[in-house]
Amino acid sequence: MSISELQLLEELVNIDSGTGDQAGIAKVAGTVRRELEPLGFRFEERHAGDGSVHYYAARGRGERILLAAHLDTVFPQGTATARPFTIKGERAYGPGVSDCKSGVVTILGALKQLGMESPSQCEIGCFFNSDEEISSPGSREILAQLAPGTRFALVVEPAEGESITIGRKGIGRMELRVFGKAAHSGSNFQDGANAVLELAYKIIELQKLIDLEAGITLNAGVISGGIRPNIIPDYAATEIDLRICRPEQEEPLLESLRRIAFHCTVPGTTARIDGKITRPPMPVTAANQRLYEALRRISRIQGFDLDAVQSGGGSDANLLAALGVATVDGVGPIGGGHHSDTEYLELPSLKRRIELLAAFLRESPGIRLTE
């Protein structure tokens, strides 16, 4: 790994670019542009309907190979000053060092190794969005515009060890609200309708929908209700995280949730549930498997081996897969402690992943996704 790649990583990490920090994200994008334009890439802003700004760089013409990484982090302004890029042994630390600024550096490093060489009759496209950490509400429409004409996509998020991610769970966010009737818990107990009690019944029913073998999980992770112990609570709510593995699991699960909301056990209570699947599942497909196998073959030539994993977390790979694009994820370097002050990057993996991606791009015209 060259000093310039470490310097570039340090430069990016030391720029605060939390989601919504338009100035910080624009500064990171400016650095990316500085690196790509000398390599012959067209660089442009892409504006989404919600006002968010994202960035696309491309070189060549023809069927697209899409590389994706995000510029935003979860950290507020001032984090990079308080906790700047540091190296301790073979690990680097700092806000976003693994998720996902090392992924950005992986793309830039691989393209520098490729130089002005491009696969024939192919466009190399690089999508850098600014809202991935909040489930890509604006940039998903840009991904939908890029999907037609894209042969396959590599999402350069951090890797889970020496692996490539070939499947991801879909993610849903729901809010279940219960409405009851307030009353004094001593003198008018019988006049009340306890919303907290009804919510407790419903949470027990939610638990019955969990099917670990099928990959379906629900977690009532945040609960609120009541204002004083001597008042029958007239309101209670829970925020639910749900995960599914396959698209066909979505509607039956949502229908079960609606049924739980409709049927109340405590007299005088009503309920409603709102929310949706925010990231559709990325199931394992034959095309994903072949992309992984191509990457694994190259890794073995380079002296290491790659496993195939399925992740319970979501990313932009979910969105691309739902748009019908053959996609793998976790192409970036290995790291951990994401979204915390212990976030780290394993520096030797940065060099490996840069070389892996560069070799893959050289061989991409010969990679077959079907028999």
mmCIF file of C-alpha atoms in Angstrom:
data_model
loop_
_atom_site.group_PDB
_atom_site.id
_atom_site.type_symbol
_atom_site.label_atom_id
_atom_site.label_comp_id
_atom_site.label_asym_id
_atom_site.label_seq_id
_atom_site.Cartn_x
_atom_site.Cartn_y
_atom_site.Cartn_z
ATOM 1 C CA MET A 1 0.000 0.000 0.000
ATOM 2 C CA SER A 2 1.427 3.362 -0.975
ATOM 3 C CA ILE A 3 1.861 6.286 1.387
ATOM 4 C CA SER A 4 -0.517 8.260 -0.835
ATOM 5 C CA GLU A 5 -3.395 5.869 -0.043
ATOM 6 C CA LEU A 6 -2.805 6.229 3.674
ATOM 7 C CA GLN A 7 -2.593 9.991 3.263
ATOM 8 C CA LEU A 8 -5.841 9.968 1.307
ATOM 9 C CA LEU A 9 -7.564 7.870 3.967
ATOM 10 C CA GLU A 10 -6.320 10.242 6.677
ATOM 11 C CA GLU A 11 -7.567 13.238 4.693
ATOM 12 C CA LEU A 12 -11.034 11.760 4.284
ATOM 13 C CA VAL A 13 -11.385 10.560 7.882
ATOM 14 C CA ASN A 14 -10.386 13.979 9.197
ATOM 15 C CA ILE A 15 -13.305 15.613 7.370
ATOM 16 C CA ASP A 16 -16.558 15.481 9.316
ATOM 17 C CA SER A 17 -19.253 14.225 6.943
ATOM 18 C CA GLY A 18 -22.173 13.099 9.041
ATOM 19 C CA THR A 19 -25.448 12.623 7.188
ATOM 20 C CA GLY A 20 -26.887 16.069 6.542
ATOM 21 C CA ASP A 21 -23.552 17.871 6.881
ATOM 22 C CA GLN A 22 -23.686 19.303 3.381
ATOM 23 C CA ALA A 23 -20.436 21.230 3.635
ATOM 24 C CA GLY A 24 -18.484 18.263 4.968
ATOM 25 C CA ILE A 25 -19.895 15.840 2.418
ATOM 26 C CA ALA A 26 -19.174 18.304 -0.394
ATOM 27 C CA LYS A 27 -15.594 18.578 0.830
ATOM 28 C CA VAL A 28 -15.175 14.788 0.785
ATOM 29 C CA ALA A 29 -16.719 14.703 -2.689
ATOM 30 C CA GLY A 30 -14.268 17.372 -3.804
ATOM 31 C CA THR A 31 -11.371 15.181 -2.713
ATOM 32 C CA VAL A 32 -12.822 12.224 -4.624
ATOM 33 C CA ARG A 33 -13.243 14.392 -7.696
ATOM 34 C CA ARG A 34 -9.642 15.578 -7.419
ATOM 35 C CA GLU A 35 -8.472 11.956 -7.532
ATOM 36 C CA LEU A 36 -10.755 10.736 -10.338
ATOM 37 C CA GLU A 37 -10.693 13.492 -12.941
ATOM 38 C CA PRO A 38 -6.993 12.966 -13.798
ATOM 39 C CA LEU A 39 -7.928 9.334 -14.541
ATOM 40 C CA GLY A 40 -10.383 10.452 -17.200
ATOM 41 C CA PHE A 41 -13.577 10.204 -15.152
ATOM 42 C CA ARG A 42 -16.542 12.471 -15.698
ATOM 43 C CA PHE A 43 -17.698 13.687 -12.286
ATOM 44 C CA GLU A 44 -21.129 15.123 -11.600
ATOM 45 C CA GLU A 45 -23.631 15.910 -8.901
ATOM 46 C CA ARG A 46 -26.897 13.999 -8.866
ATOM 47 C CA HIS A 47 -29.771 15.759 -7.075
ATOM 48 C CA ALA A 48 -32.552 13.679 -5.519
ATOM 49 C CA GLY A 49 -36.169 14.728 -5.116
ATOM 50 C CA ASP A 50 -35.752 15.303 -1.388
ATOM 51 C CA GLY A 51 -33.005 17.871 -2.016
ATOM 52 C CA SER A 52 -30.083 15.615 -1.106
ATOM 53 C CA VAL A 53 -26.980 15.708 -3.297
ATOM 54 C CA HIS A 54 -25.046 12.645 -4.436
ATOM 55 C CA TYR A 55 -22.153 12.078 -6.812
ATOM 56 C CA TYR A 56 -21.519 9.947 -9.866
ATOM 57 C CA ALA A 57 -18.265 9.458 -11.755
ATOM 58 C CA ALA A 58 -17.889 7.431 -14.942
ATOM 59 C CA ARG A 59 -15.422 6.522 -17.642
ATOM 60 C CA GLY A 60 -15.922 4.553 -20.831
ATOM 61 C CA ARG A 61 -19.056 3.640 -22.738
ATOM 62 C CA GLY A 62 -21.253 0.585 -22.832
ATOM 63 C CA GLU A 63 -22.597 -1.850 -20.273
ATOM 64 C CA ARG A 64 -21.973 -0.497 -16.786
ATOM 65 C CA ILE A 65 -19.947 -1.967 -13.955
ATOM 66 C CA LEU A 66 -21.114 -0.054 -10.893
ATOM 67 C CA LEU A 67 -18.958 0.548 -7.819
ATOM 68 C CA ALA A 68 -20.758 2.047 -4.815
ATOM 69 C CA ALA A 69 -19.674 3.499 -1.481
ATOM 70 C CA HIS A 70 -21.107 6.192 0.751
ATOM 71 C CA LEU A 71 -19.559 9.456 1.876
ATOM 72 C CA ASP A 72 -21.668 10.041 4.987
ATOM 73 C CA THR A 73 -20.973 8.813 8.517
ATOM 74 C CA VAL A 74 -23.078 8.640 11.671
ATOM 75 C CA PHE A 75 -20.864 11.085 13.574
ATOM 76 C CA PRO A 76 -21.690 14.746 14.391
ATOM 77 C CA GLN A 77 -19.568 17.750 13.569
ATOM 78 C CA GLY A 78 -16.500 18.021 15.755
ATOM 79 C CA THR A 79 -15.862 14.283 15.960
ATOM 80 C CA ALA A 80 -12.945 14.363 13.528
ATOM 81 C CA THR A 81 -11.287 17.120 15.575
ATOM 82 C CA ALA A 82 -11.842 15.331 18.857
ATOM 83 C CA ARG A 83 -10.937 11.897 17.532
ATOM 84 C CA PRO A 84 -8.814 12.279 14.386
ATOM 85 C CA PHE A 85 -7.264 9.590 12.239
ATOM 86 C CA THR A 86 -4.641 7.606 14.138
ATOM 87 C CA ILE A 87 -2.647 4.438 13.536
ATOM 88 C CA LYS A 88 -1.810 1.961 16.274
ATOM 89 C CA GLY A 89 0.049 -1.087 15.088
ATOM 90 C CA GLU A 90 -1.738 -2.508 12.060
ATOM 91 C CA ARG A 91 -5.016 -0.744 12.761
ATOM 92 C CA ALA A 92 -6.259 2.724 11.865
ATOM 93 C CA TYR A 93 -8.875 4.537 13.945
ATOM 94 C CA GLY A 94 -11.169 7.490 13.393
ATOM 95 C CA PRO A 95 -14.779 8.379 12.502
ATOM 96 C CA GLY A 96 -15.823 6.479 9.398
ATOM 97 C CA VAL A 97 -12.384 4.951 8.899
ATOM 98 C CA SER A 98 -13.968 1.603 8.047
ATOM 99 C CA ASP A 99 -17.586 2.558 7.347
ATOM 100 C CA CYS A 100 -17.127 3.674 4.656
ATOM 101 C CA LYS A 101 -14.175 5.952 3.924
ATOM 102 C CA SER A 102 -11.816 3.031 3.484
ATOM 103 C CA GLY A 103 -14.290 1.781 0.870
ATOM 104 C CA VAL A 104 -13.972 5.069 -0.982
ATOM 105 C CA VAL A 105 -10.174 4.760 -0.836
ATOM 106 C CA THR A 106 -10.423 1.167 -2.090
ATOM 107 C CA ILE A 107 -12.296 2.331 -5.172
ATOM 108 C CA LEU A 108 -9.867 5.193 -5.802
ATOM 109 C CA GLY A 109 -6.824 2.993 -5.211
ATOM 110 C CA ALA A 110 -8.068 0.276 -7.553
ATOM 111 C CA LEU A 111 -8.842 2.777 -10.292
ATOM 112 C CA LYS A 112 -5.376 4.293 -9.926
ATOM 113 C CA GLN A 113 -3.859 0.826 -10.357
ATOM 114 C CA LEU A 114 -6.016 0.380 -13.426
ATOM 115 C CA GLY A 115 -4.695 3.688 -14.729
ATOM 116 C CA MET A 116 -6.179 4.800 -18.033
ATOM 117 C CA GLU A 117 -6.922 1.174 -18.910
ATOM 118 C CA SER A 118 -10.630 0.379 -19.161
ATOM 119 C CA PRO A 119 -12.457 -2.833 -19.959
ATOM 120 C CA SER A 120 -13.546 -2.723 -23.608
ATOM 121 C CA GLN A 121 -17.130 -1.726 -24.381
ATOM 122 C CA CYS A 122 -17.774 -1.019 -20.730
ATOM 123 C CA GLU A 123 -18.516 1.931 -18.490
ATOM 124 C CA ILE A 124 -16.971 1.965 -15.037
ATOM 125 C CA GLY A 125 -19.394 3.920 -12.885
ATOM 126 C CA CYS A 126 -18.778 5.042 -9.319
ATOM 127 C CA PHE A 127 -21.712 6.097 -7.163
ATOM 128 C CA PHE A 128 -21.005 7.976 -3.932
ATOM 129 C CA ASN A 129 -24.106 8.830 -1.917
ATOM 130 C CA SER A 130 -24.581 11.052 1.098
ATOM 131 C CA ASP A 131 -27.497 9.442 2.933
ATOM 132 C CA GLU A 132 -26.707 5.729 3.248
ATOM 133 C CA GLU A 133 -26.556 5.906 7.041
ATOM 134 C CA ILE A 134 -30.250 6.850 7.153
ATOM 135 C CA SER A 135 -31.294 4.120 4.678
ATOM 136 C CA SER A 136 -30.695 6.126 1.479
ATOM 137 C CA PRO A 137 -34.098 7.872 1.285
ATOM 138 C CA GLY A 138 -33.008 10.215 -1.501
ATOM 139 C CA SER A 139 -30.224 8.338 -3.237
ATOM 140 C CA ARG A 140 -32.306 5.241 -3.874
ATOM 141 C CA GLU A 141 -33.993 7.093 -6.729
ATOM 142 C CA ILE A 142 -30.544 7.755 -8.245
ATOM 143 C CA LEU A 143 -29.712 4.062 -7.930
ATOM 144 C CA ALA A 144 -32.964 3.294 -9.732
ATOM 145 C CA GLN A 145 -31.829 5.548 -12.576
ATOM 146 C CA LEU A 146 -28.467 3.767 -12.760
ATOM 147 C CA ALA A 147 -29.826 0.220 -12.583
ATOM 148 C CA PRO A 148 -30.838 -0.074 -16.270
ATOM 149 C CA GLY A 149 -27.725 -0.829 -18.255
ATOM 150 C CA THR A 150 -25.790 -2.011 -15.199
ATOM 151 C CA ARG A 151 -24.350 -5.475 -15.716
ATOM 152 C CA PHE A 152 -23.396 -5.938 -12.078
ATOM 153 C CA ALA A 153 -22.580 -3.915 -8.990
ATOM 154 C CA LEU A 154 -19.970 -4.142 -6.267
ATOM 155 C CA VAL A 155 -20.801 -2.349 -3.029
ATOM 156 C CA VAL A 156 -17.565 -1.472 -1.274
ATOM 157 C CA GLU A 157 -18.764 -1.556 2.322
ATOM 158 C CA PRO A 158 -16.468 -3.004 5.014
ATOM 159 C CA ALA A 159 -15.939 -6.753 4.918
ATOM 160 C CA GLU A 160 -16.844 -9.232 7.654
ATOM 161 C CA GLY A 161 -13.402 -10.830 7.881
ATOM 162 C CA GLU A 162 -11.939 -12.286 4.695
ATOM 163 C CA SER A 163 -15.277 -12.574 2.968
ATOM 164 C CA ILE A 164 -17.668 -11.254 0.360
ATOM 165 C CA THR A 165 -21.309 -10.638 1.245
ATOM 166 C CA ILE A 166 -23.624 -12.445 -1.175
ATOM 167 C CA GLY A 167 -26.897 -11.949 0.710
ATOM 168 C CA ARG A 168 -28.424 -9.463 3.139
ATOM 169 C CA LYS A 169 -31.601 -9.407 5.172
ATOM 170 C CA GLY A 170 -34.345 -6.942 4.411
ATOM 171 C CA ILE A 171 -35.086 -4.382 7.115
ATOM 172 C CA GLY A 172 -38.371 -2.903 8.285
ATOM 173 C CA ARG A 173 -39.198 -0.201 10.784
ATOM 174 C CA MET A 174 -42.656 -0.198 12.361
ATOM 175 C CA GLU A 175 -44.410 1.684 15.148
ATOM 176 C CA LEU A 176 -47.239 0.004 17.038
ATOM 177 C CA ARG A 177 -49.431 2.453 18.979
ATOM 178 C CA VAL A 178 -52.165 1.564 21.469
ATOM 179 C CA PHE A 179 -54.908 3.958 22.625
ATOM 180 C CA GLY A 180 -56.833 3.427 25.840
ATOM 181 C CA LYS A 181 -58.706 5.509 28.414
ATOM 182 C CA ALA A 182 -57.175 7.316 31.362
ATOM 183 C CA ALA A 183 -58.671 6.971 34.844
ATOM 184 C CA HIS A 184 -57.574 7.283 38.462
ATOM 185 C CA SER A 185 -56.025 3.957 39.413
ATOM 186 C CA GLY A 186 -57.565 4.084 42.891
ATOM 187 C CA SER A 187 -61.022 5.618 42.837
ATOM 188 C CA ASN A 188 -61.936 4.963 39.171
ATOM 189 C CA PHE A 189 -59.899 1.920 38.195
ATOM 190 C CA GLN A 190 -62.835 0.228 36.465
ATOM 191 C CA ASP A 191 -63.352 3.201 34.151
ATOM 192 C CA GLY A 192 -59.874 2.966 32.604
ATOM 193 C CA ALA A 193 -58.599 1.035 29.582
ATOM 194 C CA ASN A 194 -54.924 0.211 30.125
ATOM 195 C CA ALA A 195 -52.949 0.838 26.912
ATOM 196 C CA VAL A 196 -49.712 -0.482 28.441
ATOM 197 C CA LEU A 197 -51.351 -3.785 29.315
ATOM 198 C CA GLU A 198 -52.723 -4.115 25.790
ATOM 199 C CA LEU A 199 -49.291 -3.367 24.357
ATOM 200 C CA ALA A 200 -47.818 -6.107 26.557
ATOM 201 C CA TYR A 201 -50.275 -8.630 25.091
ATOM 202 C CA LYS A 202 -49.378 -7.499 21.590
ATOM 203 C CA ILE A 203 -45.629 -7.755 22.154
ATOM 204 C CA ILE A 204 -46.102 -11.367 23.238
ATOM 205 C CA GLU A 205 -47.963 -11.972 19.962
ATOM 206 C CA LEU A 206 -45.141 -10.298 18.042
ATOM 207 C CA GLN A 207 -42.669 -12.740 19.550
ATOM 208 C CA LYS A 208 -44.669 -15.632 18.118
ATOM 209 C CA LEU A 209 -43.906 -14.375 14.578
ATOM 210 C CA ILE A 210 -40.165 -14.903 15.013
ATOM 211 C CA ASP A 211 -38.874 -17.767 12.871
ATOM 212 C CA LEU A 212 -35.122 -18.084 13.203
ATOM 213 C CA GLU A 213 -34.920 -20.964 10.759
ATOM 214 C CA ALA A 214 -36.643 -18.866 8.087
ATOM 215 C CA GLY A 215 -34.578 -15.813 8.995
ATOM 216 C CA ILE A 216 -37.527 -13.762 10.302
ATOM 217 C CA THR A 217 -36.906 -11.693 13.424
ATOM 218 C CA LEU A 218 -38.823 -8.931 15.185
ATOM 219 C CA ASN A 219 -37.564 -6.804 18.056
ATOM 220 C CA ALA A 220 -39.774 -4.459 20.065
ATOM 221 C CA GLY A 221 -36.746 -2.432 21.038
ATOM 222 C CA VAL A 222 -38.226 0.861 22.278
ATOM 223 C CA ILE A 223 -41.311 1.071 24.512
ATOM 224 C CA SER A 224 -43.158 4.079 25.917
ATOM 225 C CA GLY A 225 -46.397 4.522 27.839
ATOM 226 C CA GLY A 226 -48.009 6.052 30.900
ATOM 227 C CA ILE A 227 -47.230 9.240 32.773
ATOM 228 C CA ARG A 228 -47.797 8.387 36.483
ATOM 229 C CA PRO A 229 -48.293 5.149 38.424
ATOM 230 C CA ASN A 230 -51.680 6.301 39.774
ATOM 231 C CA ILE A 231 -53.147 6.934 36.317
ATOM 232 C CA ILE A 232 -54.404 4.172 34.052
ATOM 233 C CA PRO A 233 -52.307 4.794 30.909
ATOM 234 C CA ASP A 234 -54.269 5.853 27.853
ATOM 235 C CA TYR A 235 -51.341 5.527 25.427
ATOM 236 C CA ALA A 236 -48.467 3.139 24.808
ATOM 237 C CA ALA A 237 -46.188 2.492 21.838
ATOM 238 C CA THR A 238 -43.301 0.389 20.699
ATOM 239 C CA GLU A 239 -40.830 0.758 17.824
ATOM 240 C CA ILE A 240 -40.190 -2.526 16.046
ATOM 241 C CA ASP A 241 -37.213 -3.648 13.996
ATOM 242 C CA LEU A 242 -38.032 -6.519 11.668
ATOM 243 C CA ARG A 243 -35.780 -8.548 9.379
ATOM 244 C CA ILE A 244 -36.626 -10.919 6.546
ATOM 245 C CA CYS A 245 -34.545 -13.014 4.143
ATOM 246 C CA ARG A 246 -36.783 -13.303 1.096
ATOM 247 C CA PRO A 247 -39.140 -10.887 -0.690
ATOM 248 C CA GLU A 248 -42.078 -13.284 -0.432
ATOM 249 C CA GLN A 249 -41.907 -13.111 3.378
ATOM 250 C CA GLU A 250 -42.823 -9.422 3.430
ATOM 251 C CA GLU A 251 -46.565 -9.349 2.844
ATOM 252 C CA PRO A 252 -47.521 -12.306 5.098
ATOM 253 C CA LEU A 253 -45.495 -10.777 7.925
ATOM 254 C CA LEU A 254 -47.039 -7.327 7.488
ATOM 255 C CA GLU A 255 -50.505 -8.869 7.363
ATOM 256 C CA SER A 256 -49.811 -10.680 10.658
ATOM 257 C CA LEU A 257 -48.714 -7.396 12.209
ATOM 258 C CA ARG A 258 -51.887 -5.671 11.033
ATOM 259 C CA ARG A 259 -53.944 -8.484 12.515
ATOM 260 C CA ILE A 260 -52.191 -8.160 15.877
ATOM 261 C CA ALA A 261 -52.845 -4.423 15.855
ATOM 262 C CA PHE A 262 -56.540 -4.866 15.019
ATOM 263 C CA HIS A 263 -57.422 -7.483 17.619
ATOM 264 C CA CYS A 264 -57.353 -6.079 21.153
ATOM 265 C CA THR A 265 -57.628 -8.063 24.392
ATOM 266 C CA VAL A 266 -58.174 -5.204 26.850
ATOM 267 C CA PRO A 267 -61.720 -3.786 26.513
ATOM 268 C CA GLY A 268 -61.807 -0.154 25.468
ATOM 269 C CA THR A 269 -58.434 -0.142 23.699
ATOM 270 C CA THR A 270 -57.650 0.308 20.010
ATOM 271 C CA ALA A 271 -54.382 0.184 18.121
ATOM 272 C CA ARG A 272 -52.707 0.954 14.830
ATOM 273 C CA ILE A 273 -49.441 0.007 13.220
ATOM 274 C CA ASP A 274 -47.467 2.107 10.753
ATOM 275 C CA GLY A 275 -44.208 1.629 8.886
ATOM 276 C CA LYS A 276 -42.753 -0.392 6.046
ATOM 277 C CA ILE A 277 -39.827 -2.395 4.761
ATOM 278 C CA THR A 278 -37.137 0.266 4.356
ATOM 279 C CA ARG A 279 -34.562 -1.975 2.694
ATOM 280 C CA PRO A 280 -35.772 -4.995 0.718
ATOM 281 C CA PRO A 281 -33.916 -8.276 1.185
ATOM 282 C CA MET A 282 -30.940 -9.198 -0.980
ATOM 283 C CA PRO A 283 -31.377 -12.942 -1.483
ATOM 284 C CA VAL A 284 -28.546 -15.159 -2.645
ATOM 285 C CA THR A 285 -28.754 -15.700 -6.401
ATOM 286 C CA ALA A 286 -26.757 -17.637 -8.945
ATOM 287 C CA ALA A 287 -25.432 -14.342 -10.349
ATOM 288 C CA ASN A 288 -24.286 -13.150 -6.921
ATOM 289 C CA GLN A 289 -22.611 -16.499 -6.392
ATOM 290 C CA ARG A 290 -20.714 -16.214 -9.680
ATOM 291 C CA LEU A 291 -19.509 -12.710 -8.839
ATOM 292 C CA TYR A 292 -18.228 -14.063 -5.534
ATOM 293 C CA GLU A 293 -16.540 -16.996 -7.260
ATOM 294 C CA ALA A 294 -14.741 -14.618 -9.633
ATOM 295 C CA LEU A 295 -13.500 -12.554 -6.708
ATOM 296 C CA ARG A 296 -12.480 -15.676 -4.814
ATOM 297 C CA ARG A 297 -10.504 -17.037 -7.756
ATOM 298 C CA ILE A 298 -8.587 -13.754 -8.000
ATOM 299 C CA SER A 299 -7.976 -13.671 -4.247
ATOM 300 C CA ARG A 300 -6.443 -17.151 -4.346
ATOM 301 C CA ILE A 301 -4.049 -16.047 -7.078
ATOM 302 C CA GLN A 302 -3.123 -13.107 -4.862
ATOM 303 C CA GLY A 303 -2.422 -15.375 -1.882
ATOM 304 C CA PHE A 304 -5.537 -15.274 0.288
ATOM 305 C CA ASP A 305 -9.002 -16.799 0.279
ATOM 306 C CA LEU A 306 -12.492 -15.366 0.555
ATOM 307 C CA ASP A 307 -15.552 -16.846 2.236
ATOM 308 C CA ALA A 308 -19.129 -16.101 1.163
ATOM 309 C CA VAL A 309 -21.340 -14.730 3.939
ATOM 310 C CA GLN A 310 -24.910 -13.583 4.419
ATOM 311 C CA SER A 311 -25.462 -10.569 6.648
ATOM 312 C CA GLY A 312 -28.331 -9.577 8.909
ATOM 313 C CA GLY A 313 -27.591 -5.902 8.253
ATOM 314 C CA GLY A 314 -28.618 -3.791 5.293
ATOM 315 C CA SER A 315 -26.854 -1.540 2.794
ATOM 316 C CA ASP A 316 -27.308 -0.095 -0.678
ATOM 317 C CA ALA A 317 -26.725 -3.625 -1.971
ATOM 318 C CA ASN A 318 -30.292 -4.398 -0.858
ATOM 319 C CA LEU A 319 -31.625 -1.629 -3.089
ATOM 320 C CA LEU A 320 -29.573 -2.625 -6.116
ATOM 321 C CA ALA A 321 -30.544 -6.285 -5.768
ATOM 322 C CA ALA A 322 -34.226 -5.327 -5.568
ATOM 323 C CA LEU A 323 -33.759 -3.402 -8.827
ATOM 324 C CA GLY A 324 -32.646 -6.634 -10.501
ATOM 325 C CA VAL A 325 -28.905 -5.899 -10.527
ATOM 326 C CA ALA A 326 -26.505 -8.768 -9.766
ATOM 327 C CA THR A 327 -24.741 -7.464 -6.663
ATOM 328 C CA VAL A 328 -22.187 -8.426 -4.049
ATOM 329 C CA ASP A 329 -21.207 -6.419 -0.990
ATOM 330 C CA GLY A 330 -18.447 -6.253 1.584
ATOM 331 C CA VAL A 331 -15.840 -5.659 -1.116
ATOM 332 C CA GLY A 332 -14.109 -3.093 1.088
ATOM 333 C CA PRO A 333 -11.402 -3.707 3.700
ATOM 334 C CA ILE A 334 -11.903 -5.443 7.034
ATOM 335 C CA GLY A 335 -12.907 -3.363 10.034
ATOM 336 C CA GLY A 336 -15.055 -3.306 13.137
ATOM 337 C CA GLY A 337 -16.558 -1.197 15.901
ATOM 338 C CA HIS A 338 -18.732 0.589 13.376
ATOM 339 C CA HIS A 339 -20.837 3.525 14.575
ATOM 340 C CA SER A 340 -18.778 3.789 17.768
ATOM 341 C CA ASP A 341 -15.662 5.490 19.081
ATOM 342 C CA THR A 342 -13.807 2.170 18.784
ATOM 343 C CA GLU A 343 -14.236 1.936 14.987
ATOM 344 C CA TYR A 344 -11.116 0.542 13.351
ATOM 345 C CA LEU A 345 -9.693 -0.595 10.032
ATOM 346 C CA GLU A 346 -7.257 -3.460 9.569
ATOM 347 C CA LEU A 347 -4.657 -1.704 7.438
ATOM 348 C CA PRO A 348 -3.171 -4.770 5.666
ATOM 349 C CA SER A 349 -6.632 -5.554 4.303
ATOM 350 C CA LEU A 350 -6.785 -2.190 2.542
ATOM 351 C CA LYS A 351 -3.909 -3.128 0.244
ATOM 352 C CA ARG A 352 -5.421 -6.578 -0.414
ATOM 353 C CA ARG A 353 -8.837 -5.190 -1.288
ATOM 354 C CA ILE A 354 -7.419 -2.504 -3.587
ATOM 355 C CA GLU A 355 -5.444 -5.113 -5.507
ATOM 356 C CA LEU A 356 -8.424 -7.490 -5.556
ATOM 357 C CA LEU A 357 -10.757 -4.857 -6.991
ATOM 358 C CA ALA A 358 -8.206 -3.694 -9.575
ATOM 359 C CA ALA A 359 -7.648 -7.264 -10.807
ATOM 360 C CA PHE A 360 -11.394 -7.900 -10.889
ATOM 361 C CA LEU A 361 -11.992 -4.814 -13.035
ATOM 362 C CA ARG A 362 -9.301 -5.951 -15.487
ATOM 363 C CA GLU A 363 -11.002 -9.333 -15.840
ATOM 364 C CA SER A 364 -14.599 -8.086 -15.716
ATOM 365 C CA PRO A 365 -15.343 -8.443 -19.458
ATOM 366 C CA GLY A 366 -14.836 -12.201 -19.192
ATOM 367 C CA ILE A 367 -16.948 -12.746 -16.084
ATOM 368 C CA ARG A 368 -20.118 -14.693 -16.936
ATOM 369 C CA LEU A 369 -23.180 -14.377 -14.718
ATOM 370 C CA THR A 370 -25.102 -17.189 -16.422
ATOM 371 C CA GLU A 371 -24.221 -20.664 -17.615
#
